[in-house]
Short mmCIF file of C-alpha atoms and ligand atoms in Angstrom, two decimals:
data_model
loop_
_atom_site.label_atom_id
_atom_site.label_comp_id
_atom_site.label_asym_id
_atom_site.label_seq_id
_atom_site.Cartn_x
_atom_site.Cartn_y
_atom_site.Cartn_z
CA UNK W 631 106.41 67.59 61.50
CA UNK W 632 103.10 67.81 62.96
CA UNK W 633 103.33 64.19 64.32
CA UNK W 634 106.55 65.49 66.03
CA UNK W 635 105.80 68.32 67.49
CA UNK W 636 101.69 66.44 69.48
CA UNK W 637 104.11 63.70 71.00
CA UNK W 638 106.65 66.57 71.93
CA UNK W 639 104.07 67.98 73.87
CA UNK W 640 101.74 65.77 74.94
CA UNK W 641 103.70 65.54 77.82
CA UNK W 642 103.15 68.49 78.98
CA UNK W 643 99.22 67.85 78.45
CA UNK W 644 99.27 65.81 80.81
CA UNK W 645 100.57 67.12 82.99
CA UNK W 646 98.71 69.93 83.55
CA UNK W 647 95.77 67.54 83.63
CA UNK W 648 97.52 66.06 86.70
CA UNK W 649 97.71 69.16 88.20
CA UNK W 650 93.71 69.60 88.11
CA UNK W 651 93.29 65.62 89.15
CA UNK W 652 94.99 66.29 92.64
CA UNK W 653 92.81 70.11 93.28
CA UNK W 654 89.98 67.58 92.49
CA UNK W 655 90.86 64.42 94.81
CA UNK W 656 92.19 67.27 97.93
CA UNK W 657 88.54 69.49 97.03
CA UNK W 658 87.00 66.07 97.90
CA UNK W 659 88.82 64.87 99.99
CA UNK W 660 89.33 67.60 101.99
CA UNK W 661 85.42 69.04 101.86
CA UNK W 662 83.04 70.48 105.15
CA UNK W 663 79.82 72.04 105.59
CA UNK W 664 78.89 74.97 107.21
CA UNK W 665 77.06 73.99 109.58
CA UNK W 666 78.27 70.07 110.20
CA UNK W 667 81.70 71.12 110.42
CA UNK W 668 82.54 75.07 111.14
CA UNK W 669 80.12 76.36 112.68
CA UNK W 670 79.17 72.51 115.36
CA UNK W 671 76.15 74.85 116.97
CA UNK W 672 79.34 77.82 118.68
CA UNK W 673 78.54 80.90 118.51
CA UNK W 674 80.90 84.16 118.56
CA UNK W 675 83.26 83.62 121.54
CA UNK W 676 83.03 88.52 122.19
CA UNK W 677 85.53 87.90 125.37
CA UNK W 678 88.43 87.06 122.46
CA UNK W 679 89.28 88.59 119.52
CA UNK W 680 88.68 88.16 115.85
CA UNK W 681 91.99 89.50 113.61
CA UNK W 682 95.37 89.03 115.32
CA UNK W 683 97.22 91.57 116.33
CA UNK W 684 100.21 90.97 113.23
CA UNK W 685 97.28 91.65 111.02
CA UNK W 686 94.91 94.39 112.91
CA UNK W 687 97.64 96.05 113.54
CA UNK W 688 95.72 97.27 117.29
CA UNK W 689 98.42 97.27 119.55
CA UNK W 690 100.14 99.94 117.67
CA UNK W 691 97.49 102.63 119.63
CA UNK W 692 98.10 102.42 122.59
CA UNK W 693 96.75 104.59 124.48
CA UNK W 694 93.81 102.18 123.78
CA UNK W 695 92.65 100.06 127.10
CA UNK W 696 92.42 96.07 126.03
CA UNK W 697 88.75 95.77 126.51
CA UNK W 698 88.41 98.62 122.69
CA UNK W 699 91.48 96.50 120.90
CA UNK W 700 89.21 93.63 121.57
CA UNK W 701 86.45 96.06 120.23
CA UNK W 702 88.34 97.12 116.77
CA UNK W 703 89.73 93.03 116.82
CA UNK W 704 86.15 92.02 116.28
CA UNK W 705 84.88 95.35 113.93
CA UNK W 706 88.01 93.76 111.33
CA UNK W 707 87.23 90.13 111.59
CA UNK W 708 84.52 91.16 110.66
CA UNK W 709 85.23 93.44 108.14
CA UNK W 710 87.44 90.46 107.48
CA UNK W 711 84.87 87.91 106.27
CA UNK W 712 82.48 90.51 104.79
CA UNK W 713 86.12 91.34 102.30
CA UNK W 714 85.97 87.74 101.91
CA UNK W 715 82.72 86.68 100.37
CA UNK W 716 82.66 90.49 98.67
CA UNK W 717 85.63 89.66 96.97
CA UNK W 718 84.74 85.77 96.24
CA UNK W 719 81.57 86.64 94.05
CA UNK W 720 83.65 88.15 91.53
CA UNK W 721 86.05 85.75 92.07
CA UNK W 722 83.18 83.14 91.61
CA UNK W 723 82.06 84.51 87.94
CA UNK W 724 85.16 84.86 86.44
CA UNK W 725 85.86 80.70 87.26
CA UNK W 726 82.76 79.60 86.15
CA UNK W 727 83.53 81.80 82.36
CA UNK W 728 86.95 80.91 82.48
CA UNK W 729 85.41 77.22 82.58
CA UNK W 730 84.00 77.79 79.57
CA UNK W 731 86.83 76.90 77.36
CA UNK W 732 86.83 73.57 78.66
CA UNK W 733 83.09 72.54 77.96
CA UNK W 734 84.12 70.18 74.72
CA UNK W 735 87.44 70.24 75.64
CA UNK W 736 89.74 68.61 79.26
CA UNK W 737 86.66 67.67 81.67
CA UNK W 738 89.09 66.73 84.57
CA UNK W 739 90.06 71.00 84.53
CA UNK W 740 86.78 71.94 83.64
CA UNK W 741 85.23 70.13 86.84
CA UNK W 742 88.56 71.09 88.62
CA UNK W 743 86.69 74.91 88.33
CA UNK W 744 83.71 73.64 88.84
CA UNK W 745 84.48 72.53 92.31
CA UNK W 746 86.50 75.52 92.91
CA UNK W 747 83.08 77.79 92.28
CA UNK W 748 81.05 76.31 94.22
CA UNK W 749 83.59 76.13 96.07
CA UNK W 750 83.33 80.22 96.86
CA UNK W 751 79.55 80.22 95.91
CA UNK W 752 79.85 78.10 99.59
CA UNK W 753 81.76 80.27 101.41
CA UNK W 754 79.81 83.25 100.82
CA UNK W 755 76.44 81.75 102.08
CA UNK W 756 79.52 80.86 104.68
CA UNK W 757 80.47 84.65 105.34
CA UNK W 758 76.60 85.95 105.71
CA UNK W 759 75.76 83.64 107.86
CA UNK W 760 79.09 84.99 110.55
CA UNK W 761 78.30 88.67 109.68
CA UNK W 762 74.65 87.79 111.53
CA UNK W 763 75.83 85.83 114.48
CA UNK W 764 78.69 88.66 114.19
CA UNK W 765 75.82 91.32 114.20
CA UNK W 766 74.00 89.43 117.33
CA UNK W 767 76.79 90.37 120.03
CA UNK W 768 77.79 93.76 118.33
CA UNK W 769 76.66 97.23 119.31
CA UNK W 770 74.17 98.49 116.43
CA UNK W 771 75.55 99.83 113.39
CA UNK W 772 78.08 98.26 111.44
CA UNK W 773 77.81 99.00 107.55
CA UNK W 774 80.28 97.05 104.95
CA UNK W 775 79.98 99.18 102.22
CA UNK W 776 80.99 98.16 98.99
CA UNK W 777 77.53 95.61 97.38
CA UNK W 778 79.33 92.95 95.72
CA UNK W 779 78.03 92.58 92.08
CA UNK W 780 79.10 96.35 91.50
CA UNK W 781 82.44 95.23 92.86
CA UNK W 782 82.68 91.99 91.49
CA UNK W 783 80.75 94.39 88.02
CA UNK W 784 83.95 96.50 87.76
CA UNK W 785 86.56 94.21 88.34
CA UNK W 786 85.15 92.05 85.58
CA UNK W 787 85.42 94.62 83.35
CA UNK W 788 88.87 94.08 83.79
CA UNK W 789 91.30 92.18 81.18
CA UNK W 790 91.26 88.70 82.52
CA UNK W 791 94.99 88.01 82.70
CA UNK W 792 94.46 91.52 85.47
CA UNK W 793 91.40 90.20 87.08
CA UNK W 794 93.75 86.21 88.20
CA UNK W 795 96.52 88.01 89.03
CA UNK W 796 94.63 89.61 91.23
CA UNK W 797 92.81 86.47 91.95
CA UNK W 798 95.97 84.60 92.72
CA UNK W 799 96.76 86.89 94.66
CA UNK W 800 93.74 87.30 97.14
CA UNK W 801 92.96 82.87 97.48
CA UNK W 802 97.58 83.10 98.62
CA UNK W 803 97.40 85.62 100.98
CA UNK W 804 94.62 84.61 102.12
CA UNK W 805 97.11 80.81 103.47
CA UNK W 806 99.39 83.00 104.59
CA UNK W 807 97.84 84.85 106.59
CA UNK W 808 96.12 81.53 108.18
CA UNK W 809 100.11 80.40 109.00
CA UNK W 810 101.26 83.32 110.08
CA UNK W 811 99.70 84.65 112.23
CA UNK W 812 95.51 82.90 112.88
CA UNK W 813 96.81 79.63 113.72
CA UNK W 814 98.94 80.70 116.09
CA UNK W 815 96.90 83.20 118.40
CA UNK W 816 95.36 81.26 121.02
CA UNK W 817 93.74 84.56 122.17
CA UNK W 818 91.41 84.31 119.31
CA UNK W 819 87.86 83.31 119.03
CA UNK W 820 87.67 79.37 118.75
CA UNK W 821 84.98 80.36 116.02
CA UNK W 822 85.91 82.69 114.37
CA UNK W 823 89.44 81.01 113.99
CA UNK W 824 87.76 77.76 112.62
CA UNK W 825 86.15 79.99 110.01
CA UNK W 826 89.76 80.51 108.48
CA UNK W 827 90.83 76.98 109.13
CA UNK W 828 88.09 75.23 107.00
CA UNK W 829 88.49 78.86 104.43
CA UNK W 830 92.12 77.78 103.71
CA UNK W 831 92.02 74.56 103.17
CA UNK W 832 90.21 74.86 99.93
CA UNK W 833 91.68 77.69 98.39
CA UNK W 834 94.63 76.41 99.21
CA UNK W 835 93.27 73.98 95.92
CA UNK W 836 91.94 78.07 94.23
CA UNK W 837 95.38 78.30 94.28
CA UNK W 838 96.92 75.97 91.77
CA UNK W 839 94.00 76.43 89.61
CA UNK W 840 95.28 80.74 89.38
CA UNK W 841 98.73 80.04 88.33
CA UNK W 842 97.32 77.19 85.79
CA UNK W 843 94.33 79.39 84.82
CA UNK W 844 96.63 82.82 84.74
CA UNK W 845 99.36 80.97 82.57
CA UNK W 846 97.71 79.87 80.40
CA UNK W 847 95.55 82.85 79.60
CA UNK W 848 99.23 84.88 79.69
CA UNK W 849 100.70 81.74 76.72
CA UNK W 850 97.53 83.18 74.94
CA UNK W 851 97.86 86.83 74.57
CA UNK W 852 100.04 88.97 71.91
CA UNK W 853 102.82 90.99 74.05
CA UNK W 854 100.15 94.29 73.91
CA UNK W 855 97.18 92.56 75.49
CA UNK W 856 99.56 91.72 78.34
CA UNK W 857 100.62 95.39 78.21
CA UNK W 858 97.11 96.26 79.26
CA UNK W 859 96.32 93.34 81.82
CA UNK W 860 99.68 95.28 83.57
CA UNK W 861 97.31 98.26 83.51
CA UNK W 862 94.41 96.41 84.60
CA UNK W 863 96.59 95.42 87.17
CA UNK W 864 97.61 98.83 88.53
CA UNK W 865 93.61 99.63 88.22
CA UNK W 866 92.77 97.26 90.50
CA UNK W 867 94.90 97.68 93.17
CA UNK W 868 93.46 101.60 92.98
CA UNK W 869 89.70 100.04 92.77
CA UNK W 870 91.10 97.73 96.22
CA UNK W 871 92.68 100.80 97.91
CA UNK W 872 89.71 102.40 97.36
CA UNK W 873 87.06 100.29 98.72
CA UNK W 874 89.77 100.29 101.72
CA UNK W 875 88.88 103.83 102.68
CA UNK W 876 86.09 103.68 102.40
CA UNK W 877 85.47 100.99 104.73
CA UNK W 878 88.51 101.97 107.72
CA UNK W 879 86.26 105.10 107.95
CA UNK W 880 82.94 103.53 108.18
CA UNK W 881 85.20 100.78 110.44
CA UNK W 882 86.51 104.22 112.91
CA UNK W 883 83.43 106.27 112.62
CA UNK W 884 81.82 102.90 114.55
CA UNK W 885 84.00 102.27 116.45
CA UNK W 886 84.53 105.80 117.47
CA UNK W 887 80.98 106.12 118.33
CA UNK W 888 80.39 102.37 120.11
CA UNK W 889 83.70 102.56 122.46
CA UNK W 890 81.55 103.87 124.94
CA UNK W 891 83.57 106.86 125.27
CA UNK W 892 85.24 109.69 123.81
CA UNK W 893 88.50 110.25 122.06
CA UNK W 894 91.50 113.41 121.80
CA UNK W 895 91.42 114.74 117.69
CA UNK W 896 94.17 113.12 117.29
CA UNK W 897 93.19 110.78 119.04
CA UNK W 898 90.45 109.67 116.66
CA UNK W 899 93.12 110.88 113.43
CA UNK W 900 94.85 107.98 114.84
CA UNK W 901 92.75 104.96 114.62
CA UNK W 902 91.47 106.53 111.18
CA UNK W 903 95.42 106.24 110.20
CA UNK W 904 95.40 102.20 111.77
CA UNK W 905 92.55 101.08 110.58
CA UNK W 906 93.57 102.21 106.85
CA UNK W 907 97.59 101.24 107.71
CA UNK W 908 95.74 97.42 108.63
CA UNK W 909 93.69 97.49 106.00
CA UNK W 910 96.33 98.02 102.96
CA UNK W 911 97.99 95.61 105.47
CA UNK W 912 96.42 93.40 104.76
CA UNK W 913 94.29 93.03 101.60
CA UNK W 914 97.78 95.18 99.70
CA UNK W 915 100.71 93.69 101.50
CA UNK W 916 101.31 91.10 102.40
CA UNK W 917 99.49 89.29 99.17
CA UNK W 918 102.51 92.20 97.67
CA UNK W 919 105.01 90.29 99.43
CA UNK W 920 104.02 86.51 98.85
CA UNK W 921 106.91 84.43 97.63
CA UNK W 922 104.75 82.64 95.57
CA UNK W 923 102.73 85.63 93.57
CA UNK W 924 106.24 87.58 93.82
CA UNK W 925 108.02 84.46 91.41
CA UNK W 926 105.54 84.03 88.99
CA UNK W 927 104.74 87.55 88.55
CA UNK W 928 108.56 87.89 87.56
CA UNK W 929 108.05 85.02 85.82
CA UNK W 930 105.00 86.75 83.50
CA UNK W 931 106.75 90.37 82.81
CA UNK W 932 108.83 92.92 81.64
CA UNK W 933 111.89 94.35 83.82
CA UNK W 934 109.75 97.88 82.74
CA UNK W 935 107.02 96.16 83.66
CA UNK W 936 107.36 95.19 86.81
CA UNK W 937 108.81 98.25 87.37
CA UNK W 938 105.26 100.66 86.56
CA UNK W 939 103.57 98.13 89.53
CA UNK W 940 106.56 98.27 91.80
CA UNK W 941 105.42 102.72 91.62
CA UNK W 942 101.62 102.75 91.44
CA UNK W 943 101.88 100.04 94.29
CA UNK W 944 105.02 102.37 96.97
CA UNK W 945 103.01 105.51 98.60
CA UNK W 946 100.10 102.39 99.59
CA UNK W 947 103.52 99.67 100.52
CA UNK W 948 104.53 102.15 102.38
CA UNK W 949 101.96 102.94 104.81
CA UNK W 950 101.55 99.79 105.08
CA UNK W 951 104.85 98.90 106.07
CA UNK W 952 105.46 102.42 108.60
FE1 LIG B 584 87.03 81.74 99.62
FE1 LIG B 585 89.15 80.55 96.77
#
């Protein structure tokens, strides 16, 4: 009986190990260096936009002059890089934490997760470097509000099921943004564009590993623990939305301070609103709408749980997609 069970599960184990091995192989093949491959002695081109219109929504502010739209896109691009640096703190810690399960076990899976963590440490260093380079070419007064360690502590206080779900969502939308908006826009700073090309190459492996680990965690849990995971995921999305509200407000204030002219109260209100809408679009709506994420989530939750998630997301999505 025991032998039969063992034999029937063996191919599945081998298949899973093979998926981790494929990630290691890709990670080695595309590995890049911040200075040598990405920056290559270049600076940002401040005559060009950073974040494409499809993500920044700046074109909706029709009263802005082209140079003001460009400045607003650069502010959003700087925040975009900082948001990745922010979430990569908690992602790296969580990946190290779950790697513990493999210390005395599957060494291939362990290597895949160690490489994943190493890449997220490198990405954080790159995004810190980019913020300094952006600061050199932008007027003073920009401020990135959320603190990586505070956010990481709050996120990591939630169940692993929820944290891995959020992580898969983030790593999938990173790729979707590059493919759908960044790659095809010829009017973006070349360096800014390259940063997200190289980032995307390594994120592709991360998303595969997130899904494997999320499903593994899911299989380990009782129905009650999974249900708590759904509540935690809803709370995490609300916390992210709180961060976005704070940073959208800070970025709108910075823009109004440095845009070089004054706006009517209605225009100021519109700038605040479009920034929050754009951030909700970038960091929440595009992830939820990513087909792979929707597919995995649907496979892991009950229809009633899906309904709860849908109701919690509705007001945010309604604003982001308006
Ligand atoms: Fe990353
Ligand atoms: Fe990643």
